JSON list of C-alpha atoms in Angstrom, two decimals:
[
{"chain": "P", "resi": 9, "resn": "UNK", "atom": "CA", "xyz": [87.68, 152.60, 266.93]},
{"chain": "P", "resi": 10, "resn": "UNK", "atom": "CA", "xyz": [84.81, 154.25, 268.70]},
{"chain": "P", "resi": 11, "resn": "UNK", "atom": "CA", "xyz": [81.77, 155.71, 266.30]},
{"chain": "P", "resi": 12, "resn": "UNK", "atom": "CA", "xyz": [81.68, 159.30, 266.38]},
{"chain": "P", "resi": 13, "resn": "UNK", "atom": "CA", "xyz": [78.85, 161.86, 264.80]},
{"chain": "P", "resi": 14, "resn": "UNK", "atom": "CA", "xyz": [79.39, 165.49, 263.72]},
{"chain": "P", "resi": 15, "resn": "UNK", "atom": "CA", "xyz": [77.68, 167.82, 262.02]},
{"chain": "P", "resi": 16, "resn": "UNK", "atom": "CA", "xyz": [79.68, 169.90, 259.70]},
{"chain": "P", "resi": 17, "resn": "UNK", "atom": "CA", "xyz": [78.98, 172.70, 257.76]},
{"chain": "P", "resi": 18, "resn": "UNK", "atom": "CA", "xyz": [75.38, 171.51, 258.52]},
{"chain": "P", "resi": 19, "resn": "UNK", "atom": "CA", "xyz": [75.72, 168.27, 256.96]},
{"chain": "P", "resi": 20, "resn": "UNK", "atom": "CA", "xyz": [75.71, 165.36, 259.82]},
{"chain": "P", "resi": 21, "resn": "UNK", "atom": "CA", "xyz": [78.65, 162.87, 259.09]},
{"chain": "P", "resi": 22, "resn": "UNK", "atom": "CA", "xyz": [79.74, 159.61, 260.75]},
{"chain": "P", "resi": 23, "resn": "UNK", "atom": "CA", "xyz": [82.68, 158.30, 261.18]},
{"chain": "P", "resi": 24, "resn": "UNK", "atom": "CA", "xyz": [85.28, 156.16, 262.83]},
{"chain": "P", "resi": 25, "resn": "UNK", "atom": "CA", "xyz": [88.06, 158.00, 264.88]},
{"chain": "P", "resi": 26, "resn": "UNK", "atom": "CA", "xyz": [89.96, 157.36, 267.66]},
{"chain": "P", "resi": 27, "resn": "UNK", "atom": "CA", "xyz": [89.18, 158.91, 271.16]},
{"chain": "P", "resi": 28, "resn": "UNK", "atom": "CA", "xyz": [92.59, 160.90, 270.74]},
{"chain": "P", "resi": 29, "resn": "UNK", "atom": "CA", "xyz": [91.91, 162.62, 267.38]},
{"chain": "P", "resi": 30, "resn": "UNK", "atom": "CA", "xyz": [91.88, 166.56, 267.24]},
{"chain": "P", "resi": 31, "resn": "UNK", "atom": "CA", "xyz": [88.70, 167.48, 265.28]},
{"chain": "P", "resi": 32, "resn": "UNK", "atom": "CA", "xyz": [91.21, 169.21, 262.99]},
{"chain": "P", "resi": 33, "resn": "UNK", "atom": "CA", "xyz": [92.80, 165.93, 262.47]},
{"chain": "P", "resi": 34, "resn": "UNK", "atom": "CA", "xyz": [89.02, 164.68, 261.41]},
{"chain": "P", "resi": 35, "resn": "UNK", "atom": "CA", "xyz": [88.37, 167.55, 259.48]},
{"chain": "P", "resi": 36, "resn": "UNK", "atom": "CA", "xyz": [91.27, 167.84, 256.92]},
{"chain": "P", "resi": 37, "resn": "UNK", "atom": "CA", "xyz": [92.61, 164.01, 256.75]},
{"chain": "P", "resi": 38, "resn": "UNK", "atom": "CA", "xyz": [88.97, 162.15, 257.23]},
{"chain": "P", "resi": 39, "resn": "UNK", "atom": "CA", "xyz": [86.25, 164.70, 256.20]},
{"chain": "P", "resi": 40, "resn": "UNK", "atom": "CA", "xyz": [88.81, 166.15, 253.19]},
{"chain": "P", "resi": 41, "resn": "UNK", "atom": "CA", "xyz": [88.14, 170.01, 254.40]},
{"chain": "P", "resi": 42, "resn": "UNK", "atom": "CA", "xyz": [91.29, 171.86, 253.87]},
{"chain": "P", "resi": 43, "resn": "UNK", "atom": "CA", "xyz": [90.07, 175.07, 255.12]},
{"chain": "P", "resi": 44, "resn": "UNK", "atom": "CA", "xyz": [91.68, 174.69, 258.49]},
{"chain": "P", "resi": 45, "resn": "UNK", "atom": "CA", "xyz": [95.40, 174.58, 258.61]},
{"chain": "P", "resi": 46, "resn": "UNK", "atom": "CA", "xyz": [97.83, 172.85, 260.86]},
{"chain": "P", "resi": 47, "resn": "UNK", "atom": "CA", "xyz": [100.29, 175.97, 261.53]},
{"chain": "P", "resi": 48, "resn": "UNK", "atom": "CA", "xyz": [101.31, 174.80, 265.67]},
{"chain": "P", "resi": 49, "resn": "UNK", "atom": "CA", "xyz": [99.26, 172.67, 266.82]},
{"chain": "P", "resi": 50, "resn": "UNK", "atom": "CA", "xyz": [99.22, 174.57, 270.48]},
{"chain": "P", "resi": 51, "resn": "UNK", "atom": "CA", "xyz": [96.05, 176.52, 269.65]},
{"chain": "P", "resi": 52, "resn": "UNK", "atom": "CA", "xyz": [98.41, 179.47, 269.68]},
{"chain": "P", "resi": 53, "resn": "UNK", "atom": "CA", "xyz": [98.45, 180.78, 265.81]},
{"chain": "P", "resi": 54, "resn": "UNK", "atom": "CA", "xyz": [94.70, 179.99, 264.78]},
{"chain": "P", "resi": 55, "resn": "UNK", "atom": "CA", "xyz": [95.84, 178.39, 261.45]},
{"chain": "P", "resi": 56, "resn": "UNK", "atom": "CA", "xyz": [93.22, 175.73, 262.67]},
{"chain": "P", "resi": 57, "resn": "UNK", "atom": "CA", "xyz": [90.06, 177.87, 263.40]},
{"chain": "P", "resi": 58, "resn": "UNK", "atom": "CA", "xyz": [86.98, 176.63, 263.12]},
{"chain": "P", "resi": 59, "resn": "UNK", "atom": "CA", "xyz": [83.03, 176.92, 264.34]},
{"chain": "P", "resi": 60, "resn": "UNK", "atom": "CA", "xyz": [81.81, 175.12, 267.02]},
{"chain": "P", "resi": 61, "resn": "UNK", "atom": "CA", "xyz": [77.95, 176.57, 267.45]},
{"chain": "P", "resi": 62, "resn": "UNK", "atom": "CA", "xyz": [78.66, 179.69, 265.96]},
{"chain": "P", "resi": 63, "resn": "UNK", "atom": "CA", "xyz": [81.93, 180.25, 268.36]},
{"chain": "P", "resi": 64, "resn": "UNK", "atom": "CA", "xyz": [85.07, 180.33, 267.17]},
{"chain": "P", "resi": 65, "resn": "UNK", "atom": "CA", "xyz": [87.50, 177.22, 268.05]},
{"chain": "P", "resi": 66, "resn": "UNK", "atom": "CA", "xyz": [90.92, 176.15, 267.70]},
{"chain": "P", "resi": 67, "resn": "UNK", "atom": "CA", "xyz": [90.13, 172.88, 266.33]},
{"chain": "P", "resi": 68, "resn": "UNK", "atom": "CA", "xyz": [93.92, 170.88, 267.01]},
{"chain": "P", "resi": 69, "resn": "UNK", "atom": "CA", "xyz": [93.08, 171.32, 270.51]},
{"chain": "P", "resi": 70, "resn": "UNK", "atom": "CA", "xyz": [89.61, 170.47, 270.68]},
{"chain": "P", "resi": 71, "resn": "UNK", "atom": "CA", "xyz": [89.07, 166.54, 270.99]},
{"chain": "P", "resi": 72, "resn": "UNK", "atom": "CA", "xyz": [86.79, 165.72, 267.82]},
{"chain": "P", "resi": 73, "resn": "UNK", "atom": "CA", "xyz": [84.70, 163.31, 270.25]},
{"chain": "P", "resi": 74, "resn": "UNK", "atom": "CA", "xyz": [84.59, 166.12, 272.42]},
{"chain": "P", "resi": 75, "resn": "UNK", "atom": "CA", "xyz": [82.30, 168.14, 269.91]},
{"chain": "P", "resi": 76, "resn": "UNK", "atom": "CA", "xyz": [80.04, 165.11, 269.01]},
{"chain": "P", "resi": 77, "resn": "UNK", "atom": "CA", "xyz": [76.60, 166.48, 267.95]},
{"chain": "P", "resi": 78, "resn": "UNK", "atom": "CA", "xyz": [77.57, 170.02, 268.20]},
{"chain": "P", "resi": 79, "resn": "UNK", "atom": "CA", "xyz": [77.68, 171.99, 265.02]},
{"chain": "P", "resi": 80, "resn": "UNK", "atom": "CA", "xyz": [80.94, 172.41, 263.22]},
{"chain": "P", "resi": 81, "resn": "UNK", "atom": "CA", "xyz": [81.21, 175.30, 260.63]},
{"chain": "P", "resi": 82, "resn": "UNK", "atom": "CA", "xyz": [84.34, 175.67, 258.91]},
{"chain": "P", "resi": 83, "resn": "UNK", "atom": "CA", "xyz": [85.67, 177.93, 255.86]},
{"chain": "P", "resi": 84, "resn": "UNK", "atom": "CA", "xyz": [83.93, 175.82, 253.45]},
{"chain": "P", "resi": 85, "resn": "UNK", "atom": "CA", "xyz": [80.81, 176.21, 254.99]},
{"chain": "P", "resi": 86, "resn": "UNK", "atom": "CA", "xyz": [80.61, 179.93, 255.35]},
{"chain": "P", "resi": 87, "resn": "UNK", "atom": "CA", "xyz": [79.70, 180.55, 251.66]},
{"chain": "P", "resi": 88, "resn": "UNK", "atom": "CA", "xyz": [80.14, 179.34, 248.45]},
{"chain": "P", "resi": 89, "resn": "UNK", "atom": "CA", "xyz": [81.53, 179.51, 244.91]},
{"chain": "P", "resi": 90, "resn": "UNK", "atom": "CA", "xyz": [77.98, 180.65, 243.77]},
{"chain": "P", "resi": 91, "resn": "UNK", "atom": "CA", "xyz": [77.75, 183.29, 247.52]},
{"chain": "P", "resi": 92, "resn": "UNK", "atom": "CA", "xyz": [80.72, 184.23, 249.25]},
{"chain": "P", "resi": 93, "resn": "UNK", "atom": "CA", "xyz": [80.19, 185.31, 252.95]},
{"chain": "P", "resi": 94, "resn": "UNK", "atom": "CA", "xyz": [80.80, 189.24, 252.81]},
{"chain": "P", "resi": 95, "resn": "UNK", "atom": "CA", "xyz": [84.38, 188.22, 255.14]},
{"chain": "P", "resi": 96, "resn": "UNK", "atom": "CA", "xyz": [85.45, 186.11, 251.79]},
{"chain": "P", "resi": 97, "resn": "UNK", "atom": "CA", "xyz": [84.23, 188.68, 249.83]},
{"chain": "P", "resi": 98, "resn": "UNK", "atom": "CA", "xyz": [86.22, 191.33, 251.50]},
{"chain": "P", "resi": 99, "resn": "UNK", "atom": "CA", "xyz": [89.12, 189.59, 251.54]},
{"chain": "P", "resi": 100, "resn": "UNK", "atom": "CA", "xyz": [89.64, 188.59, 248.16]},
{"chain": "P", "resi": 101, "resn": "UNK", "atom": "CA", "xyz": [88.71, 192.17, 247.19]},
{"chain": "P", "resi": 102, "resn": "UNK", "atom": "CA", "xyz": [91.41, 193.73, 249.48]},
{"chain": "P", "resi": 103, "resn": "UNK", "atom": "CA", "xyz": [93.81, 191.05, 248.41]},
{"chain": "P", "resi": 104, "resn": "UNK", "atom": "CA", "xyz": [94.29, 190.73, 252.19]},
{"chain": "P", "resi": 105, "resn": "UNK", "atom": "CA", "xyz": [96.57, 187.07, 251.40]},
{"chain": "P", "resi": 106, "resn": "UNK", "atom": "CA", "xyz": [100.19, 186.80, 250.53]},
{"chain": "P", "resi": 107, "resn": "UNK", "atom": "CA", "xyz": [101.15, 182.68, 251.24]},
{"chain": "P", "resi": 108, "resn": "UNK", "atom": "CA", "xyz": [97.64, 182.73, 252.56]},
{"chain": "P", "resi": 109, "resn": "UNK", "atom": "CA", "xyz": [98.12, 180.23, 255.34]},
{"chain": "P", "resi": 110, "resn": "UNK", "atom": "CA", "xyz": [96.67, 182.68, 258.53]},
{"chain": "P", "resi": 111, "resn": "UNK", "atom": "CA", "xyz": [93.45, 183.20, 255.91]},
{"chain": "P", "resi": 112, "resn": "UNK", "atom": "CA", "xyz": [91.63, 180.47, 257.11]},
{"chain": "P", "resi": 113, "resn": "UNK", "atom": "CA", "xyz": [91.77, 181.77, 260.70]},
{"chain": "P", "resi": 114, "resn": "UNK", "atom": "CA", "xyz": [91.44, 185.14, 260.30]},
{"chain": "P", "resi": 115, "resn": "UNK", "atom": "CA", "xyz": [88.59, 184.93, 257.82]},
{"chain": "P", "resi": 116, "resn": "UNK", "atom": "CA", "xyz": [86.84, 182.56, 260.43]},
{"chain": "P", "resi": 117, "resn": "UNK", "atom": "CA", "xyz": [88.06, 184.79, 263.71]},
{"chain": "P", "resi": 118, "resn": "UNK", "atom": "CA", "xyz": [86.72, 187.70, 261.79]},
{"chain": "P", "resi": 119, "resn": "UNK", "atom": "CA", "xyz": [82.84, 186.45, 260.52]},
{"chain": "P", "resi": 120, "resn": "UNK", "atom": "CA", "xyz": [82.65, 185.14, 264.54]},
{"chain": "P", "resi": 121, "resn": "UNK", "atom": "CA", "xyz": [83.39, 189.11, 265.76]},
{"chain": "P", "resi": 122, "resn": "UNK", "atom": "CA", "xyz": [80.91, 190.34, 262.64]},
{"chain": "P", "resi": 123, "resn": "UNK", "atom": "CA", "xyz": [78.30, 188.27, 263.48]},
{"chain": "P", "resi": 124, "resn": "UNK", "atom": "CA", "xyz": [78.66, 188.82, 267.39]},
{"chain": "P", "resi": 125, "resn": "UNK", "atom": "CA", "xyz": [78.86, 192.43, 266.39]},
{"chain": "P", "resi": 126, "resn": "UNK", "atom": "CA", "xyz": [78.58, 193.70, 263.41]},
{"chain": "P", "resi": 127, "resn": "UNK", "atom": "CA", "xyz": [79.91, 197.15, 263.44]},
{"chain": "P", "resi": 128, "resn": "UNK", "atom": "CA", "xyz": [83.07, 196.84, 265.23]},
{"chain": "P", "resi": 129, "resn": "UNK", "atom": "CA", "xyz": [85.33, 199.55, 266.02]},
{"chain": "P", "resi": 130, "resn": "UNK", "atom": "CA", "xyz": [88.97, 199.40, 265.06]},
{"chain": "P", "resi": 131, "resn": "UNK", "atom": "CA", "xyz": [90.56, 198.36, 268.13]},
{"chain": "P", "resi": 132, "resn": "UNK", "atom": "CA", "xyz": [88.06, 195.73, 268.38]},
{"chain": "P", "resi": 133, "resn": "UNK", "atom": "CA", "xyz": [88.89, 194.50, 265.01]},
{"chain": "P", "resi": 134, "resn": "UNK", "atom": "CA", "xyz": [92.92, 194.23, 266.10]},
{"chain": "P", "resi": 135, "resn": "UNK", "atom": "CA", "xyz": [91.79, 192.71, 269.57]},
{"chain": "P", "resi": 136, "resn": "UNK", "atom": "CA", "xyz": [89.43, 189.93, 268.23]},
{"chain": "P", "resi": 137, "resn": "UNK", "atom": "CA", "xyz": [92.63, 188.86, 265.38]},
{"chain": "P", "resi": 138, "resn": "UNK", "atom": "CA", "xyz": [95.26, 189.53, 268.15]},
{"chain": "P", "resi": 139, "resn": "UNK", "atom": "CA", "xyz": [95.66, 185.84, 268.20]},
{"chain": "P", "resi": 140, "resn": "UNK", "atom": "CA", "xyz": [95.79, 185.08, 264.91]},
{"chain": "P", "resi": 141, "resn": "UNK", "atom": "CA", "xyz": [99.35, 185.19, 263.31]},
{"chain": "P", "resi": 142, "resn": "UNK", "atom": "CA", "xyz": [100.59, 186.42, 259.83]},
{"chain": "P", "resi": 143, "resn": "UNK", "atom": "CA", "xyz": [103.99, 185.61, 259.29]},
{"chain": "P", "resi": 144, "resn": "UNK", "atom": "CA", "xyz": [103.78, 187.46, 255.72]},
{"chain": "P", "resi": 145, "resn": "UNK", "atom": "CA", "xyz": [102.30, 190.67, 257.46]},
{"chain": "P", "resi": 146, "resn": "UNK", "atom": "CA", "xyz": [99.59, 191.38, 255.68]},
{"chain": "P", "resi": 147, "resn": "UNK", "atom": "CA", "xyz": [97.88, 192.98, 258.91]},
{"chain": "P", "resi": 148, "resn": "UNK", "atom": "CA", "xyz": [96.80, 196.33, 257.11]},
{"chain": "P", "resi": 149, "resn": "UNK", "atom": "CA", "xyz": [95.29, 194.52, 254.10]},
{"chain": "P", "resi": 150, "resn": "UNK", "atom": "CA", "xyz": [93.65, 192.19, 256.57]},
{"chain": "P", "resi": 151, "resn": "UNK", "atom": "CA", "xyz": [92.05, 194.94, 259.15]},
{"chain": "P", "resi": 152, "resn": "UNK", "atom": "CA", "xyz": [91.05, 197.23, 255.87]},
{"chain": "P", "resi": 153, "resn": "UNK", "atom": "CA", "xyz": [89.19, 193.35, 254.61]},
{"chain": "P", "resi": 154, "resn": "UNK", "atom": "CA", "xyz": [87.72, 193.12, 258.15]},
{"chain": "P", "resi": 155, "resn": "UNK", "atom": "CA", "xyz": [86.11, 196.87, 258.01]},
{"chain": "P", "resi": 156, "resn": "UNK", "atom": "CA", "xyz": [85.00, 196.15, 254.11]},
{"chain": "P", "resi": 157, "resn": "UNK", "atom": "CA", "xyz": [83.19, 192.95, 255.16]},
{"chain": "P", "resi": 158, "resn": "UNK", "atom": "CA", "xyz": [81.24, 194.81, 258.11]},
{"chain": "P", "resi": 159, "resn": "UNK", "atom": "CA", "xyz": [80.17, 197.07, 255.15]},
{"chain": "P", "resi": 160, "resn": "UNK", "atom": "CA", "xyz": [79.42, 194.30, 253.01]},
{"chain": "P", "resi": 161, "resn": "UNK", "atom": "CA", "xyz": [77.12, 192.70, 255.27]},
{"chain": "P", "resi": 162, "resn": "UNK", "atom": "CA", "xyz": [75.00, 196.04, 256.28]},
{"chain": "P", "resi": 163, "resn": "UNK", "atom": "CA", "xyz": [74.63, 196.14, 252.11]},
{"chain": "P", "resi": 164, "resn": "UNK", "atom": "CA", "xyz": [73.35, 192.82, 252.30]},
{"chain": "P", "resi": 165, "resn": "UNK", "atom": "CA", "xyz": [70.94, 193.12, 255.40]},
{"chain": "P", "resi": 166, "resn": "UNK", "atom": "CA", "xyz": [69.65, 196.81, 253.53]},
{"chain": "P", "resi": 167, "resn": "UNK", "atom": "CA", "xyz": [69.22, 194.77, 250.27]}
]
């Protein structure tokens, strides 16, 4: 099996995977990060989202060799137990989750847009998660999480 290098959630990691391996594939069964989900495996529900330099990537699409020595950033990497990213933070305090399966990809989908742009208007908002599916339908909790997080992080930058 060919040798491939990644660096995720800035820690560089080696491994062994075949040339046909999604990076989600890599992520959840070799690497142990259950952040992303499998939900179709077309790149069409964003279940599987991920970083890839700061863009955001529907990793069981994406050939893991095909993103050696870029940097991978996935939900366990935006924050912490000790520092949630203000997106986590927003979420959990609009208890924008039902089955919580989507959370991984809109949480990720939505720290992209807020770092891209920080105060986003609504319609922006619904256009960057258009592509991320809820099946539970908590789209209301989830836009309201999205606007509290862009508030979250101008506290933070003011602080």
């Amino acid at each position: 099996m060919p040798s491939l290098a990644l660096t995720v959630n800035t820690r560089e990691v080696g491994l062994d995977a075949p040339r046909e391996a999604s990076l989600l594939h890599v992520l959840r069964n070799d690497l142990g990060l259950n952040g992303p989900k499998f939900g179709c495996g077309l790149g069409q529900c964003g279940a599987c989202t991920v970083w890839v330099d700061g863009v955001a990537a529907r990793s069981c699409v994406i050939p893991a060799h095909g993103v050696a020595g870029r940097n991978i950033t996935t939900l366990e990497g935006l924050g912490d137990r000790h520092r949630w990213h203000p997106v986590q933070q927003a979420f959990e305090q609009a208890q924008a989750a039902q089955c919580g399966y989507c959370l991984n990809g809109m949480v990720m989908q939505a720290a992209a847009l807020l770092a891209r742009e920080p105060h986003p208007s609504e319609q922006r908002i619904r256009d960057e998660l258009c592509g991320n599916l809820c099946r539970c339908g908590t789209h209301v909790e989830i836009l309201k999480a999205v606007r509290q997080a862009a508030l979250l992080a101008a506290q933070d930058e003011a602080a």
